[in-house]
Amino acid sequence: MALLACRDVAFAYEGRVVVSGIQLSVDEGDYLCIVGENGSGKSTLVKGLLGLMEPCEGSIAFGDGLKQTEIGYLPQKSATQRDFPASVWEVVTSGFAARSLFLTREQRKTAEENLALLRVDDLRRRSFQELSGGQQQRVLLARALCATQKLLLLDEPVAGLDPVATKDMYEVIGDLHQNRGVTVIMISHDIAAAAKYARHILHLRHEPLFYGTAADYAQTALCRAFTGGDELV
């Protein structure tokens, strides 16, 4: 069943179309990686999927009872995010949409499970801004899981991480997808690493240059050009 479908979607800023022709379907259990150069429309598409922009053409539909507010979103890292003055527990539980002043028993249980799942439960009382980059990303991923158990939208989740933390983050995301059944949409420049886990690739340059399986993408001249000739493994 399709959790999300874009039908000939286009987005515009001040009347100028910046991305168009988006036609895709993300099924339950899928892992879609969206790639492209800077300024190719990836961030605009993310805003549209989150409901922060209305398409100027086409439509976005959600299935299986999924709402836009139930997408677990991991944004790009920023200085403000890194220096956020809150405890790990406060950051993680802020993932519950429209929660009341006090957590319900079920919400508390979910937050504790997600902390354990991401192996950061021992950090719950630590200040978020004191953590390493890799630890912060794990905490933010736990927060995203508090918003949903169905669909994660990850915007450059390994940006700024060292090679060890990058490898660890990809493995964590892969485990959520393969063993927990979480559907993943990931924006990435690191196509060689991302394609190791992704099932489908969307390559954007203001409009789709490729949309299909990761295996088929690996055989294209577009892929070879984008990766500098390196083979995807």
Coordinates of C-alpha atoms in Angstrom, one line a residue:
M1 CA 0.0 0.0 0.0
A2 CA 1.3 3.5 -0.9
L3 CA 2.0 5.6 2.1
L4 CA 2.6 8.6 -0.1
A5 CA 2.0 9.4 -3.7
C6 CA 3.0 12.5 -5.8
R7 CA 1.1 13.0 -9.0
D8 CA 2.7 15.5 -11.4
V9 CA 3.7 17.8 -8.5
A10 CA 5.3 21.1 -9.0
F11 CA 6.4 23.9 -6.6
A12 CA 7.0 27.5 -7.2
Y13 CA 8.5 30.5 -5.3
E14 CA 7.0 33.9 -6.2
G15 CA 5.5 32.5 -9.4
R16 CA 8.8 30.8 -10.6
V17 CA 8.6 27.1 -10.8
V18 CA 11.6 25.5 -9.1
V19 CA 10.8 21.8 -9.2
S20 CA 8.2 20.1 -11.4
G21 CA 7.1 16.8 -12.8
I22 CA 7.4 14.8 -9.6
Q23 CA 5.6 11.5 -10.1
L24 CA 6.4 8.9 -7.4
S25 CA 4.8 6.4 -5.0
V26 CA 6.4 5.4 -1.7
D27 CA 5.0 2.1 -0.6
E28 CA 4.9 0.8 3.0
G29 CA 8.4 -0.6 3.8
D30 CA 10.1 1.3 1.0
Y31 CA 13.4 3.1 1.3
L32 CA 13.7 6.1 -1.2
C33 CA 16.8 8.1 -1.5
I34 CA 16.5 11.6 -3.2
V35 CA 19.7 12.9 -4.6
G36 CA 20.8 15.9 -6.7
E37 CA 23.2 18.8 -6.7
N38 CA 22.6 21.9 -4.4
G39 CA 19.7 23.9 -5.7
S40 CA 18.2 21.0 -7.5
G41 CA 14.9 21.2 -5.6
K42 CA 15.4 18.6 -2.9
S43 CA 14.7 21.0 0.0
T44 CA 11.7 22.4 -1.8
L45 CA 10.3 18.9 -2.2
V46 CA 10.9 18.1 1.5
K47 CA 8.9 21.3 2.4
G48 CA 6.1 20.1 0.2
L49 CA 6.0 16.6 1.7
L50 CA 5.8 18.2 5.2
G51 CA 3.0 20.5 4.2
L52 CA 5.0 23.6 4.5
M53 CA 4.5 24.5 0.9
E54 CA 1.4 23.9 -1.3
P55 CA 2.1 22.5 -4.8
C56 CA 1.3 24.9 -7.7
E57 CA 0.5 21.9 -9.8
G58 CA -0.5 18.3 -9.1
S59 CA -1.3 16.7 -5.8
I60 CA 0.2 14.8 -2.8
A61 CA -1.8 12.0 -1.3
F62 CA -1.3 10.0 1.9
G63 CA -2.5 6.4 2.5
D64 CA -3.0 4.0 5.3
G65 CA -4.3 6.8 7.6
L66 CA -1.0 8.7 7.5
K67 CA -1.2 12.4 8.1
Q68 CA 1.5 15.0 7.2
T69 CA 1.8 15.8 10.9
E70 CA 2.7 12.1 11.6
I71 CA 5.8 12.1 9.4
G72 CA 8.9 11.7 11.5
Y73 CA 11.2 14.5 10.3
L74 CA 15.0 14.7 10.9
P75 CA 16.1 18.1 9.6
Q76 CA 19.5 19.1 8.4
K77 CA 21.9 20.0 11.2
S78 CA 22.3 23.6 12.1
A79 CA 24.2 25.7 14.7
T80 CA 20.9 26.5 16.5
Q81 CA 20.0 22.8 16.6
R82 CA 23.4 21.8 18.0
D83 CA 23.2 24.4 20.7
F84 CA 19.6 23.7 21.7
P85 CA 19.4 24.2 25.5
A86 CA 17.4 21.2 26.6
S87 CA 17.9 17.8 28.0
V88 CA 17.9 14.7 25.8
W89 CA 14.6 13.6 27.3
E90 CA 13.0 17.0 26.6
V91 CA 14.3 16.9 23.0
V92 CA 13.0 13.3 22.4
T93 CA 9.6 13.9 23.9
S94 CA 9.1 17.1 21.9
G95 CA 8.5 14.7 19.0
F96 CA 4.9 14.0 20.2
A97 CA 2.7 16.3 18.1
A98 CA 0.2 18.5 20.0
R99 CA 1.0 16.9 23.3
S100 CA -0.4 18.3 26.6
L101 CA 1.7 19.7 29.4
F102 CA 2.2 16.2 30.8
L103 CA 3.1 13.0 28.9
T104 CA 0.7 10.2 28.9
R105 CA 1.8 6.8 30.1
E106 CA 1.9 5.5 26.6
Q107 CA 3.9 8.5 25.3
R108 CA 6.5 8.0 28.1
K109 CA 6.8 4.3 27.3
T110 CA 7.2 5.1 23.6
A111 CA 9.9 7.7 24.3
E112 CA 11.8 5.2 26.6
E113 CA 11.6 2.5 23.9
N114 CA 13.0 4.9 21.3
L115 CA 15.8 6.0 23.5
A116 CA 16.7 2.4 24.1
L117 CA 16.3 1.5 20.4
L118 CA 18.8 4.3 19.4
R119 CA 21.1 3.3 22.3
V120 CA 21.0 6.7 23.9
D121 CA 18.9 5.8 27.0
D122 CA 21.9 6.4 29.2
L123 CA 22.0 10.0 28.0
R124 CA 18.5 11.1 28.9
R125 CA 19.5 13.5 31.6
R126 CA 22.4 15.0 29.7
S127 CA 22.2 18.4 28.0
F128 CA 21.7 18.0 24.3
Q129 CA 24.3 20.6 23.4
E130 CA 27.0 18.6 25.3
L131 CA 26.6 15.6 23.0
S132 CA 28.8 14.6 20.1
G133 CA 27.4 15.1 16.6
G134 CA 26.7 11.4 16.2
Q135 CA 24.9 11.3 19.6
Q136 CA 22.8 14.3 18.7
Q137 CA 21.7 12.7 15.5
R138 CA 20.6 9.5 17.3
V139 CA 18.6 11.6 19.8
L140 CA 16.9 13.5 17.0
L141 CA 16.1 10.2 15.3
A142 CA 14.5 9.0 18.5
R143 CA 12.5 12.2 18.5
A144 CA 11.4 11.6 14.9
L145 CA 10.3 8.1 15.9
C146 CA 8.1 9.6 18.6
A147 CA 6.1 11.3 15.8
T148 CA 5.6 8.2 13.8
Q149 CA 6.3 4.5 13.5
K150 CA 5.4 4.6 9.8
L151 CA 7.4 7.1 7.8
L152 CA 10.7 8.9 8.4
L153 CA 11.9 11.8 6.3
L154 CA 15.6 12.3 6.8
D155 CA 17.3 15.4 5.4
E156 CA 21.1 14.8 5.0
P157 CA 21.2 12.8 8.3
V158 CA 25.0 12.2 8.1
A159 CA 26.0 15.8 7.2
G160 CA 28.9 16.9 9.4
L161 CA 29.5 13.5 11.0
D162 CA 32.9 11.8 11.0
P163 CA 33.4 8.6 9.0
V164 CA 32.8 6.3 12.0
A165 CA 29.6 8.2 13.1
T166 CA 28.4 8.3 9.4
K167 CA 28.7 4.5 9.1
D168 CA 27.0 4.0 12.4
M169 CA 24.1 6.3 11.4
Y170 CA 23.5 4.5 8.1
E171 CA 23.4 1.2 10.0
V172 CA 20.9 2.5 12.5
I173 CA 18.6 3.8 9.7
G174 CA 19.1 0.5 7.9
D175 CA 18.1 -1.4 11.0
L176 CA 15.0 0.7 11.5
H177 CA 14.0 -0.1 7.9
Q178 CA 14.9 -3.7 7.6
N179 CA 14.0 -5.0 11.1
R180 CA 11.4 -2.5 12.3
G181 CA 9.5 -2.0 9.1
V182 CA 9.9 1.8 9.1
T183 CA 9.5 3.4 5.7
V184 CA 12.3 5.8 4.9
I185 CA 12.7 8.8 2.6
M186 CA 16.2 10.2 2.8
I187 CA 17.8 13.3 1.1
S188 CA 21.5 12.7 0.6
H189 CA 24.6 13.8 -1.4
D190 CA 26.3 10.6 -0.5
I191 CA 24.7 8.4 -3.1
A192 CA 27.4 5.7 -3.0
A193 CA 26.7 4.9 0.7
A194 CA 22.9 5.6 0.6
A195 CA 22.3 3.3 -2.3
K196 CA 23.7 0.4 -0.3
Y197 CA 20.4 0.6 1.7
A198 CA 18.0 2.4 -0.6
R199 CA 15.5 0.4 -2.7
H200 CA 14.6 3.3 -5.0
I201 CA 16.4 6.5 -6.2
L202 CA 14.9 9.8 -7.3
H203 CA 17.6 12.0 -8.9
L204 CA 16.4 15.6 -9.2
R205 CA 17.6 18.6 -11.2
H206 CA 14.5 20.7 -10.9
E207 CA 12.7 17.8 -12.5
P208 CA 13.2 14.0 -12.2
L209 CA 16.2 12.8 -14.2
F210 CA 15.8 9.3 -12.9
Y211 CA 13.2 7.5 -10.7
G212 CA 13.5 3.7 -10.3
T213 CA 15.3 1.0 -8.4
A214 CA 18.7 1.5 -6.9
A215 CA 20.0 -1.4 -8.9
D216 CA 18.9 0.2 -12.2
Y217 CA 20.2 3.6 -11.2
A218 CA 23.7 2.1 -10.6
Q219 CA 23.8 1.1 -14.2
T220 CA 23.1 4.6 -15.6
A221 CA 25.5 7.2 -17.0
L222 CA 23.8 9.7 -14.7
C223 CA 24.9 7.7 -11.6
R224 CA 28.5 7.4 -12.9
A225 CA 28.7 11.1 -13.5
F226 CA 27.2 11.9 -10.1
T227 CA 29.6 9.6 -8.3
G228 CA 32.6 10.5 -10.3
G229 CA 32.7 7.1 -11.9
D230 CA 32.8 5.2 -8.7
E231 CA 30.7 1.9 -8.6
L232 CA 27.9 1.5 -6.1
V233 CA 28.4 -1.5 -3.8

